[in-house]
């Protein structure tokens, strides 16, 4: 059942993203440092 699997995957990834992007995750600052050190090229990849 691919639609159900895709929906479950989306919900799980969304929950992980929300938890991480809130800033409470211990690796949040490391991730922001990685983004800033990569500069504009790295930021453009995510768009």
JSON list of C-alpha atoms in Angstrom, two decimals:
[
{"chain": "A", "resi": 1, "resn": "UNK", "atom": "CA", "xyz": [0.00, 0.00, 0.00]},
{"chain": "A", "resi": 2, "resn": "UNK", "atom": "CA", "xyz": [2.27, 2.75, -1.31]},
{"chain": "A", "resi": 3, "resn": "UNK", "atom": "CA", "xyz": [-0.03, 5.71, -0.54]},
{"chain": "A", "resi": 4, "resn": "UNK", "atom": "CA", "xyz": [-0.33, 4.68, 3.11]},
{"chain": "A", "resi": 5, "resn": "UNK", "atom": "CA", "xyz": [3.42, 4.09, 3.35]},
{"chain": "A", "resi": 6, "resn": "UNK", "atom": "CA", "xyz": [4.15, 7.48, 1.80]},
{"chain": "A", "resi": 7, "resn": "UNK", "atom": "CA", "xyz": [1.75, 9.17, 4.20]},
{"chain": "A", "resi": 8, "resn": "UNK", "atom": "CA", "xyz": [3.34, 7.46, 7.21]},
{"chain": "A", "resi": 9, "resn": "UNK", "atom": "CA", "xyz": [6.81, 8.43, 5.97]},
{"chain": "A", "resi": 10, "resn": "UNK", "atom": "CA", "xyz": [5.74, 12.05, 5.45]},
{"chain": "A", "resi": 11, "resn": "UNK", "atom": "CA", "xyz": [4.28, 12.25, 8.96]},
{"chain": "A", "resi": 12, "resn": "UNK", "atom": "CA", "xyz": [7.43, 10.78, 10.51]},
{"chain": "A", "resi": 13, "resn": "UNK", "atom": "CA", "xyz": [9.76, 13.10, 8.58]},
{"chain": "A", "resi": 14, "resn": "UNK", "atom": "CA", "xyz": [7.59, 16.11, 9.39]},
{"chain": "A", "resi": 15, "resn": "UNK", "atom": "CA", "xyz": [7.66, 15.27, 13.11]},
{"chain": "A", "resi": 16, "resn": "UNK", "atom": "CA", "xyz": [11.45, 14.89, 13.00]},
{"chain": "A", "resi": 17, "resn": "UNK", "atom": "CA", "xyz": [11.81, 18.19, 11.17]},
{"chain": "A", "resi": 18, "resn": "UNK", "atom": "CA", "xyz": [9.57, 20.03, 13.62]},
{"chain": "A", "resi": 19, "resn": "UNK", "atom": "CA", "xyz": [11.50, 18.66, 16.59]},
{"chain": "A", "resi": 20, "resn": "UNK", "atom": "CA", "xyz": [14.83, 19.58, 15.04]},
{"chain": "A", "resi": 21, "resn": "UNK", "atom": "CA", "xyz": [13.92, 23.00, 13.69]},
{"chain": "A", "resi": 22, "resn": "UNK", "atom": "CA", "xyz": [12.46, 24.18, 17.00]},
{"chain": "A", "resi": 23, "resn": "UNK", "atom": "CA", "xyz": [16.02, 24.78, 18.19]},
{"chain": "A", "resi": 24, "resn": "UNK", "atom": "CA", "xyz": [15.74, 22.46, 21.20]},
{"chain": "A", "resi": 25, "resn": "UNK", "atom": "CA", "xyz": [17.69, 19.63, 19.55]},
{"chain": "A", "resi": 26, "resn": "UNK", "atom": "CA", "xyz": [21.31, 19.33, 20.79]},
{"chain": "A", "resi": 27, "resn": "UNK", "atom": "CA", "xyz": [22.64, 19.30, 17.21]},
{"chain": "A", "resi": 28, "resn": "UNK", "atom": "CA", "xyz": [20.71, 22.38, 16.10]},
{"chain": "A", "resi": 29, "resn": "UNK", "atom": "CA", "xyz": [23.62, 24.79, 16.64]},
{"chain": "A", "resi": 30, "resn": "UNK", "atom": "CA", "xyz": [26.04, 22.43, 14.89]},
{"chain": "A", "resi": 31, "resn": "UNK", "atom": "CA", "xyz": [23.70, 22.27, 11.91]},
{"chain": "A", "resi": 32, "resn": "UNK", "atom": "CA", "xyz": [23.41, 26.06, 11.75]},
{"chain": "A", "resi": 33, "resn": "UNK", "atom": "CA", "xyz": [27.21, 26.35, 11.84]},
{"chain": "A", "resi": 34, "resn": "UNK", "atom": "CA", "xyz": [27.44, 23.84, 8.99]},
{"chain": "A", "resi": 35, "resn": "UNK", "atom": "CA", "xyz": [24.92, 25.82, 6.96]},
{"chain": "A", "resi": 36, "resn": "UNK", "atom": "CA", "xyz": [26.72, 29.12, 7.53]},
{"chain": "A", "resi": 37, "resn": "UNK", "atom": "CA", "xyz": [30.16, 27.69, 6.75]},
{"chain": "A", "resi": 38, "resn": "UNK", "atom": "CA", "xyz": [28.83, 26.29, 3.46]},
{"chain": "A", "resi": 39, "resn": "UNK", "atom": "CA", "xyz": [27.82, 29.71, 2.34]},
{"chain": "A", "resi": 40, "resn": "UNK", "atom": "CA", "xyz": [25.38, 30.66, -0.36]},
{"chain": "A", "resi": 41, "resn": "UNK", "atom": "CA", "xyz": [26.06, 27.56, -2.49]},
{"chain": "A", "resi": 42, "resn": "UNK", "atom": "CA", "xyz": [24.88, 25.26, 0.29]},
{"chain": "A", "resi": 43, "resn": "UNK", "atom": "CA", "xyz": [21.83, 27.41, 0.98]},
{"chain": "A", "resi": 44, "resn": "UNK", "atom": "CA", "xyz": [20.90, 27.35, -2.72]},
{"chain": "A", "resi": 45, "resn": "UNK", "atom": "CA", "xyz": [20.93, 23.53, -2.80]},
{"chain": "A", "resi": 46, "resn": "UNK", "atom": "CA", "xyz": [18.10, 23.33, -0.29]},
{"chain": "A", "resi": 47, "resn": "UNK", "atom": "CA", "xyz": [15.82, 25.60, -2.31]}
]
